[in-house]
Amino acid sequence: MAEKKINLLVKVWRQPSTTSVGSFVDYKISVSPDSSFLEMLDEINNDLEKKNLEPIAFESDCREGICGTCGLVINGQPHGPIPKIATCQLHMRNFKDGDTVWVEPFRAKAFQVMKDLIVERSGLDKIIAAGGYISVNTGSIPDANAIPISKERSSIAMDAAACIGCGACVAACKNASAMLFVSAKVSQLALLPQGQPERTRRVQNMVKVMDELGFGSCSNTYACEAECPKGISVKNIARLNREFILANVKSDNIEA
Amino acid sequence: MNWLFRSLNSSIGKKVIMAITGISLILFLLVHLANNLTLFAGPSTFNTVVKSLDSIKPFIRVIEVILALIFIFHIFNGVRLWYENKIARPTPYAVNGSSKNSTLLSRTMIHTGSIIFIFLVIHLSTFWNAFNFSDLHRTHSYYEFTADMFSNVYYSIFYIIAMIILGFHLNHGFQSAFQTFGWNNNKYFPLVKALGFLYSVLMAVAFSSIPIYFLLIGGN
């Protein structure tokens, strides 16, 4: 029996470079419902290359939802219509025959389009470099459970650590705010004993860099939580606010 | 004090200003409503209440200045945040999927806020102005003036619409303030949301009940 395919009109944002003007280009494709969204784009690209045309530039790496590299806005939603998955985990069976599918890059002042669907997300790395780490001396492997921590606390920290840094929160937010990302990173370390020595400095520096990079402010619409492929909770944003307010009030450093 | 300005100028600081001023205005509305509801007790009660407030005018003036500052900070900061957040996304999406991930009320705070601002200007230029700087000062017939104002159908309908929109604004603002202060957990946040909803419905219904009452009884 011949495989049943669905026919789609895919409108893809094409932009040769950061400075050039972009526009949507229509592609008609007949695709297996079992293929993934990125495989569908691969098929379009195969076709384009056969015709000696420039393929669509998009990012992907692990294609199993853990690296955070892929990230497209599909029909107005980052990572597409299905909650709690990354673009690479979206399958064509979620679309109907005859559908029109709009594919856009993540849009934010801090995420400039480099080419087609690829955006510059190094801003998120800069925020991490500002404090999203712990400083420890290397040495021999520490004993397991040498540092006591409750199961509840480590679970909440682990949930925050599930953030893959894809930037969908920024893409989903009407203000292009990176608060969910920053809050997940701040929470993950603020909840653990290892994160305590740099706790104050960390939140102050990360928020400072976040603001400098031109991300917007949070207005509590919670769109980020709804679109996050890892289901990071906005309770982390509440924790970030608390951490930031307390850090600024309690820290003796008037320069920070 | 530089650290304080820097803190309040940060993205989180601006949210904190919105939340503190917002909560202050939420509390103010309760006091304002309590005063308004004395209208239902009849002309003599309401006129006595307003007259007694008039007799402690210097104190009331101080409160009014503080209130004005709270309003100014809330409005200025709100507009500033809206503008900065607009700039944070220079190119809009071709397909707007926001209805699938957030509520309409949470996305339209600037719009509901702007309508409330227009209401505020009209409200101050009619009621506040008349209660403070007109003949009412001598006659103390505040009830009669109010009844007269609300006997105008258009004016009353404008008031009622503005109060419904105020309810929309408060419904998002109430829980938003708690989130901004960092007070969100599984136990009390559902309670905060429910309380905010009840509060905003109460405000919209109770404030609207006054023009509706005067429309029904037909002025004086």
PDB file of C-alpha atoms in Angstrom, chain A residues 38-251:
ATOM      1  CA  LEU A  38      12.900  19.238  10.499  1.00  0.00           C
ATOM      2  CA  GLU A  39      12.860  16.255   8.109  1.00  0.00           C
ATOM      3  CA  MET A  40      10.155  18.078   6.184  1.00  0.00           C
ATOM      4  CA  LEU A  41      12.493  21.093   5.920  1.00  0.00           C
ATOM      5  CA  ASP A  42      15.304  18.693   4.909  1.00  0.00           C
ATOM      6  CA  GLU A  43      13.099  17.429   2.078  1.00  0.00           C
ATOM      7  CA  ILE A  44      12.426  20.971   0.889  1.00  0.00           C
ATOM      8  CA  ASN A  45      16.186  21.611   1.024  1.00  0.00           C
ATOM      9  CA  ASN A  46      16.958  18.437  -0.975  1.00  0.00           C
ATOM     10  CA  ASP A  47      14.586  19.689  -3.595  1.00  0.00           C
ATOM     11  CA  LEU A  48      16.144  23.166  -3.595  1.00  0.00           C
ATOM     12  CA  GLU A  49      19.648  21.755  -3.896  1.00  0.00           C
ATOM     13  CA  LYS A  50      18.613  19.556  -6.826  1.00  0.00           C
ATOM     14  CA  LYS A  51      17.438  22.738  -8.521  1.00  0.00           C
ATOM     15  CA  ASN A  52      20.713  24.452  -7.595  1.00  0.00           C
ATOM     16  CA  LEU A  53      18.938  26.887  -5.323  1.00  0.00           C
ATOM     17  CA  GLU A  54      20.077  28.115  -1.902  1.00  0.00           C
ATOM     18  CA  PRO A  55      18.706  25.757   0.803  1.00  0.00           C
ATOM     19  CA  ILE A  56      16.808  27.118   3.805  1.00  0.00           C
ATOM     20  CA  ALA A  57      19.226  27.821   6.653  1.00  0.00           C
ATOM     21  CA  PHE A  58      17.983  26.489   9.990  1.00  0.00           C
ATOM     22  CA  GLU A  59      19.685  25.133  13.098  1.00  0.00           C
ATOM     23  CA  SER A  60      19.455  21.653  14.558  1.00  0.00           C
ATOM     24  CA  ASP A  61      21.746  19.316  16.420  1.00  0.00           C
ATOM     25  CA  CYS A  62      20.545  16.447  18.601  1.00  0.00           C
ATOM     26  CA  ARG A  63      17.063  16.182  17.081  1.00  0.00           C
ATOM     27  CA  GLU A  64      15.795  14.603  20.273  1.00  0.00           C
ATOM     28  CA  GLY A  65      14.787  17.659  22.283  1.00  0.00           C
ATOM     29  CA  ILE A  66      17.740  17.959  24.641  1.00  0.00           C
ATOM     30  CA  CYS A  67      20.210  20.367  23.044  1.00  0.00           C
ATOM     31  CA  GLY A  68      18.065  23.459  22.510  1.00  0.00           C
ATOM     32  CA  THR A  69      19.590  24.239  19.124  1.00  0.00           C
ATOM     33  CA  CYS A  70      16.500  23.999  16.960  1.00  0.00           C
ATOM     34  CA  GLY A  71      13.914  26.636  17.475  1.00  0.00           C
ATOM     35  CA  LEU A  72      11.402  27.902  14.962  1.00  0.00           C
ATOM     36  CA  VAL A  73       8.198  29.835  15.307  1.00  0.00           C
ATOM     37  CA  ILE A  74       5.582  27.685  13.620  1.00  0.00           C
ATOM     38  CA  ASN A  75       2.188  29.298  12.987  1.00  0.00           C
ATOM     39  CA  GLY A  76       2.980  31.932  15.601  1.00  0.00           C
ATOM     40  CA  GLN A  77       4.094  29.517  18.321  1.00  0.00           C
ATOM     41  CA  PRO A  78       7.714  28.794  19.258  1.00  0.00           C
ATOM     42  CA  HIS A  79       8.369  25.074  18.732  1.00  0.00           C
ATOM     43  CA  GLY A  80       4.937  24.712  17.131  1.00  0.00           C
ATOM     44  CA  PRO A  81       1.474  23.897  18.427  1.00  0.00           C
ATOM     45  CA  ILE A  82       2.247  20.922  20.679  1.00  0.00           C
ATOM     46  CA  PRO A  83       3.199  21.828  24.275  1.00  0.00           C
ATOM     47  CA  LYS A  84       6.423  20.733  25.974  1.00  0.00           C
ATOM     48  CA  ILE A  85       8.358  19.643  22.904  1.00  0.00           C
ATOM     49  CA  ALA A  86      11.149  21.204  20.863  1.00  0.00           C
ATOM     50  CA  THR A  87      10.781  21.836  17.115  1.00  0.00           C
ATOM     51  CA  CYS A  88      12.724  18.643  16.347  1.00  0.00           C
ATOM     52  CA  GLN A  89      10.161  16.563  18.263  1.00  0.00           C
ATOM     53  CA  LEU A  90       7.238  17.949  16.274  1.00  0.00           C
ATOM     54  CA  HIS A  91       5.835  15.570  13.705  1.00  0.00           C
ATOM     55  CA  MET A  92       3.945  16.270  10.527  1.00  0.00           C
ATOM     56  CA  ARG A  93       1.015  14.169  11.745  1.00  0.00           C
ATOM     57  CA  ASN A  94       0.026  17.245  13.755  1.00  0.00           C
ATOM     58  CA  PHE A  95      -0.841  19.035  10.519  1.00  0.00           C
ATOM     59  CA  LYS A  96      -3.771  18.382   8.224  1.00  0.00           C
ATOM     60  CA  ASP A  97      -3.710  17.899   4.487  1.00  0.00           C
ATOM     61  CA  GLY A  98      -4.037  21.300   2.809  1.00  0.00           C
ATOM     62  CA  ASP A  99      -2.754  23.309   5.807  1.00  0.00           C
ATOM     63  CA  THR A 100      -0.678  26.436   5.402  1.00  0.00           C
ATOM     64  CA  VAL A 101       2.331  26.427   7.734  1.00  0.00           C
ATOM     65  CA  TRP A 102       4.159  29.668   8.553  1.00  0.00           C
ATOM     66  CA  VAL A 103       7.775  29.219   9.621  1.00  0.00           C
ATOM     67  CA  GLU A 104       9.521  32.226  11.156  1.00  0.00           C
ATOM     68  CA  PRO A 105      12.720  32.761  13.103  1.00  0.00           C
ATOM     69  CA  PHE A 106      12.653  33.707  16.811  1.00  0.00           C
ATOM     70  CA  ARG A 107      12.082  37.442  16.862  1.00  0.00           C
ATOM     71  CA  ALA A 108      13.734  39.786  19.346  1.00  0.00           C
ATOM     72  CA  LYS A 109      16.059  42.761  19.265  1.00  0.00           C
ATOM     73  CA  ALA A 110      18.541  40.621  21.183  1.00  0.00           C
ATOM     74  CA  PHE A 111      18.145  37.746  18.658  1.00  0.00           C
ATOM     75  CA  GLN A 112      19.206  39.180  15.316  1.00  0.00           C
ATOM     76  CA  VAL A 113      18.480  37.082  12.250  1.00  0.00           C
ATOM     77  CA  MET A 114      21.770  35.815  10.811  1.00  0.00           C
ATOM     78  CA  LYS A 115      20.306  33.945   7.881  1.00  0.00           C
ATOM     79  CA  ASP A 116      16.794  32.707   7.090  1.00  0.00           C
ATOM     80  CA  LEU A 117      15.671  30.935  10.282  1.00  0.00           C
ATOM     81  CA  ILE A 118      18.974  31.148  12.163  1.00  0.00           C
ATOM     82  CA  VAL A 119      19.189  33.787  14.881  1.00  0.00           C
ATOM     83  CA  GLU A 120      22.092  35.002  16.983  1.00  0.00           C
ATOM     84  CA  ARG A 121      21.424  33.599  20.450  1.00  0.00           C
ATOM     85  CA  SER A 122      24.824  34.222  21.996  1.00  0.00           C
ATOM     86  CA  GLY A 123      23.139  36.762  24.279  1.00  0.00           C
ATOM     87  CA  LEU A 124      21.960  33.824  26.374  1.00  0.00           C
ATOM     88  CA  ASP A 125      25.576  32.635  26.631  1.00  0.00           C
ATOM     89  CA  LYS A 126      26.648  36.107  27.738  1.00  0.00           C
ATOM     90  CA  ILE A 127      24.068  35.974  30.533  1.00  0.00           C
ATOM     91  CA  ILE A 128      25.440  32.595  31.652  1.00  0.00           C
ATOM     92  CA  ALA A 129      29.004  33.935  31.512  1.00  0.00           C
ATOM     93  CA  ALA A 130      27.909  36.750  33.840  1.00  0.00           C
ATOM     94  CA  GLY A 131      27.185  34.329  36.672  1.00  0.00           C
ATOM     95  CA  GLY A 132      25.427  31.131  35.677  1.00  0.00           C
ATOM     96  CA  TYR A 133      28.110  28.895  37.132  1.00  0.00           C
ATOM     97  CA  ILE A 134      29.792  27.964  40.401  1.00  0.00           C
ATOM     98  CA  SER A 135      33.485  28.445  41.109  1.00  0.00           C
ATOM     99  CA  VAL A 136      35.059  25.356  42.677  1.00  0.00           C
ATOM    100  CA  ASN A 137      38.552  24.038  42.908  1.00  0.00           C
ATOM    101  CA  THR A 138      39.033  20.878  40.938  1.00  0.00           C
ATOM    102  CA  GLY A 139      40.402  17.880  42.782  1.00  0.00           C
ATOM    103  CA  SER A 140      39.517  14.319  43.492  1.00  0.00           C
ATOM    104  CA  ILE A 141      35.924  13.171  43.090  1.00  0.00           C
ATOM    105  CA  PRO A 142      33.874  14.225  46.141  1.00  0.00           C
ATOM    106  CA  ASP A 143      32.081  11.578  48.202  1.00  0.00           C
ATOM    107  CA  ALA A 144      28.486  10.995  47.194  1.00  0.00           C
ATOM    108  CA  ASN A 145      25.978  12.681  49.517  1.00  0.00           C
ATOM    109  CA  ALA A 146      28.762  14.550  51.301  1.00  0.00           C
ATOM    110  CA  ILE A 147      26.647  17.699  51.032  1.00  0.00           C
ATOM    111  CA  PRO A 148      23.199  17.136  52.570  1.00  0.00           C
ATOM    112  CA  ILE A 149      20.201  18.389  50.584  1.00  0.00           C
ATOM    113  CA  SER A 150      16.541  17.489  50.797  1.00  0.00           C
ATOM    114  CA  LYS A 151      14.867  15.539  48.006  1.00  0.00           C
ATOM    115  CA  GLU A 152      12.241  18.301  47.571  1.00  0.00           C
ATOM    116  CA  ARG A 153      14.850  20.989  47.123  1.00  0.00           C
ATOM    117  CA  SER A 154      17.022  19.025  44.747  1.00  0.00           C
ATOM    118  CA  SER A 155      13.942  18.152  42.686  1.00  0.00           C
ATOM    119  CA  ILE A 156      12.959  21.807  42.287  1.00  0.00           C
ATOM    120  CA  ALA A 157      16.559  22.656  41.356  1.00  0.00           C
ATOM    121  CA  MET A 158      16.552  19.788  38.862  1.00  0.00           C
ATOM    122  CA  ASP A 159      13.284  20.997  37.299  1.00  0.00           C
ATOM    123  CA  ALA A 160      14.877  24.434  36.796  1.00  0.00           C
ATOM    124  CA  ALA A 161      18.020  22.802  35.420  1.00  0.00           C
ATOM    125  CA  ALA A 162      15.911  21.139  32.722  1.00  0.00           C
ATOM    126  CA  CYS A 163      16.123  24.427  30.775  1.00  0.00           C
ATOM    127  CA  ILE A 164      17.879  23.732  27.474  1.00  0.00           C
ATOM    128  CA  GLY A 165      18.474  27.417  26.731  1.00  0.00           C
ATOM    129  CA  CYS A 166      16.650  27.333  23.398  1.00  0.00           C
ATOM    130  CA  GLY A 167      15.251  30.862  23.752  1.00  0.00           C
ATOM    131  CA  ALA A 168      11.608  29.929  23.119  1.00  0.00           C
ATOM    132  CA  CYS A 169      10.625  31.948  26.207  1.00  0.00           C
ATOM    133  CA  VAL A 170      12.089  35.060  24.588  1.00  0.00           C
ATOM    134  CA  ALA A 171      10.379  34.213  21.290  1.00  0.00           C
ATOM    135  CA  ALA A 172       7.008  33.637  22.974  1.00  0.00           C
ATOM    136  CA  CYS A 173       7.050  36.696  25.229  1.00  0.00           C
ATOM    137  CA  LYS A 174       5.290  39.721  23.797  1.00  0.00           C
ATOM    138  CA  ASN A 175       8.070  41.780  25.398  1.00  0.00           C
ATOM    139  CA  ALA A 176      10.908  39.518  24.179  1.00  0.00           C
ATOM    140  CA  SER A 177      11.911  39.077  27.806  1.00  0.00           C
ATOM    141  CA  ALA A 178      14.470  36.454  28.809  1.00  0.00           C
ATOM    142  CA  MET A 179      13.199  36.240  32.386  1.00  0.00           C
ATOM    143  CA  LEU A 180      12.191  32.560  32.265  1.00  0.00           C
ATOM    144  CA  PHE A 181      15.627  31.539  30.992  1.00  0.00           C
ATOM    145  CA  VAL A 182      17.496  33.684  33.520  1.00  0.00           C
ATOM    146  CA  SER A 183      15.192  32.617  36.347  1.00  0.00           C
ATOM    147  CA  ALA A 184      15.735  28.930  35.590  1.00  0.00           C
ATOM    148  CA  LYS A 185      19.509  29.375  35.672  1.00  0.00           C
ATOM    149  CA  VAL A 186      19.434  31.507  38.819  1.00  0.00           C
ATOM    150  CA  SER A 187      17.011  29.140  40.578  1.00  0.00           C
ATOM    151  CA  GLN A 188      18.940  26.011  39.754  1.00  0.00           C
ATOM    152  CA  LEU A 189      22.024  27.335  41.545  1.00  0.00           C
ATOM    153  CA  ALA A 190      20.305  29.373  44.277  1.00  0.00           C
ATOM    154  CA  LEU A 191      18.530  26.231  45.480  1.00  0.00           C
ATOM    155  CA  LEU A 192      21.666  24.126  45.794  1.00  0.00           C
ATOM    156  CA  PRO A 193      24.315  24.358  48.544  1.00  0.00           C
ATOM    157  CA  GLN A 194      27.056  24.689  45.935  1.00  0.00           C
ATOM    158  CA  GLY A 195      25.449  27.859  44.592  1.00  0.00           C
ATOM    159  CA  GLN A 196      25.420  29.755  47.881  1.00  0.00           C
ATOM    160  CA  PRO A 197      28.823  31.535  47.886  1.00  0.00           C
ATOM    161  CA  GLU A 198      28.056  33.422  44.662  1.00  0.00           C
ATOM    162  CA  ARG A 199      24.296  33.665  45.147  1.00  0.00           C
ATOM    163  CA  THR A 200      24.064  37.460  45.542  1.00  0.00           C
ATOM    164  CA  ARG A 201      26.591  38.391  42.886  1.00  0.00           C
ATOM    165  CA  ARG A 202      25.151  35.873  40.443  1.00  0.00           C
ATOM    166  CA  VAL A 203      21.625  37.235  40.310  1.00  0.00           C
ATOM    167  CA  GLN A 204      22.788  40.853  40.198  1.00  0.00           C
ATOM    168  CA  ASN A 205      25.235  40.275  37.355  1.00  0.00           C
ATOM    169  CA  MET A 206      22.961  38.051  35.297  1.00  0.00           C
ATOM    170  CA  VAL A 207      20.054  40.511  35.473  1.00  0.00           C
ATOM    171  CA  LYS A 208      22.406  43.372  34.620  1.00  0.00           C
ATOM    172  CA  VAL A 209      23.662  41.652  31.465  1.00  0.00           C
ATOM    173  CA  MET A 210      20.125  40.579  30.551  1.00  0.00           C
ATOM    174  CA  ASP A 211      19.024  44.230  30.675  1.00  0.00           C
ATOM    175  CA  GLU A 212      22.064  45.470  28.747  1.00  0.00           C
ATOM    176  CA  LEU A 213      21.428  43.034  25.899  1.00  0.00           C
ATOM    177  CA  GLY A 214      18.054  44.608  25.153  1.00  0.00           C
ATOM    178  CA  PHE A 215      15.693  41.882  26.323  1.00  0.00           C
ATOM    179  CA  GLY A 216      12.328  43.263  27.433  1.00  0.00           C
ATOM    180  CA  SER A 217      10.786  43.276  30.896  1.00  0.00           C
ATOM    181  CA  CYS A 218       8.438  40.605  32.181  1.00  0.00           C
ATOM    182  CA  SER A 219       4.770  41.583  32.354  1.00  0.00           C
ATOM    183  CA  ASN A 220       3.579  38.261  33.767  1.00  0.00           C
ATOM    184  CA  THR A 221       1.593  37.040  30.765  1.00  0.00           C
ATOM    185  CA  TYR A 222       3.114  33.578  31.374  1.00  0.00           C
ATOM    186  CA  ALA A 223       3.367  32.891  27.621  1.00  0.00           C
ATOM    187  CA  CYS A 224       6.927  31.664  28.255  1.00  0.00           C
ATOM    188  CA  GLU A 225       5.793  28.846  30.532  1.00  0.00           C
ATOM    189  CA  ALA A 226       3.129  27.792  28.019  1.00  0.00           C
ATOM    190  CA  GLU A 227       5.652  27.575  25.178  1.00  0.00           C
ATOM    191  CA  CYS A 228       8.683  26.209  27.070  1.00  0.00           C
ATOM    192  CA  PRO A 229       9.657  22.804  25.631  1.00  0.00           C
ATOM    193  CA  LYS A 230      10.752  21.731  29.112  1.00  0.00           C
ATOM    194  CA  GLY A 231       7.769  23.159  30.993  1.00  0.00           C
ATOM    195  CA  ILE A 232       9.891  25.470  33.156  1.00  0.00           C
ATOM    196  CA  SER A 233       7.522  27.072  35.683  1.00  0.00           C
ATOM    197  CA  VAL A 234       7.041  30.819  36.088  1.00  0.00           C
ATOM    198  CA  LYS A 235       7.485  30.160  39.810  1.00  0.00           C
ATOM    199  CA  ASN A 236      11.169  30.422  38.882  1.00  0.00           C
ATOM    200  CA  ILE A 237      10.553  34.015  37.745  1.00  0.00           C
ATOM    201  CA  ALA A 238       9.001  34.703  41.152  1.00  0.00           C
ATOM    202  CA  ARG A 239      12.133  33.237  42.736  1.00  0.00           C
ATOM    203  CA  LEU A 240      14.358  35.364  40.476  1.00  0.00           C
ATOM    204  CA  ASN A 241      12.450  38.506  41.505  1.00  0.00           C
ATOM    205  CA  ARG A 242      12.810  37.558  45.162  1.00  0.00           C
ATOM    206  CA  GLU A 243      16.507  36.756  44.775  1.00  0.00           C
ATOM    207  CA  PHE A 244      17.161  40.023  42.930  1.00  0.00           C
ATOM    208  CA  ILE A 245      15.237  42.226  45.369  1.00  0.00           C
ATOM    209  CA  LEU A 246      16.864  40.597  48.404  1.00  0.00           C
ATOM    210  CA  ALA A 247      20.329  40.662  46.816  1.00  0.00           C
ATOM    211  CA  ASN A 248      20.038  44.384  46.098  1.00  0.00           C
ATOM    212  CA  VAL A 249      18.698  45.210  49.547  1.00  0.00           C
ATOM    213  CA  LYS A 250      20.948  42.972  51.607  1.00  0.00           C
ATOM    214  CA  SER A 251      24.256  43.123  49.792  1.00  0.00           C
TER     215      SER A 251
END
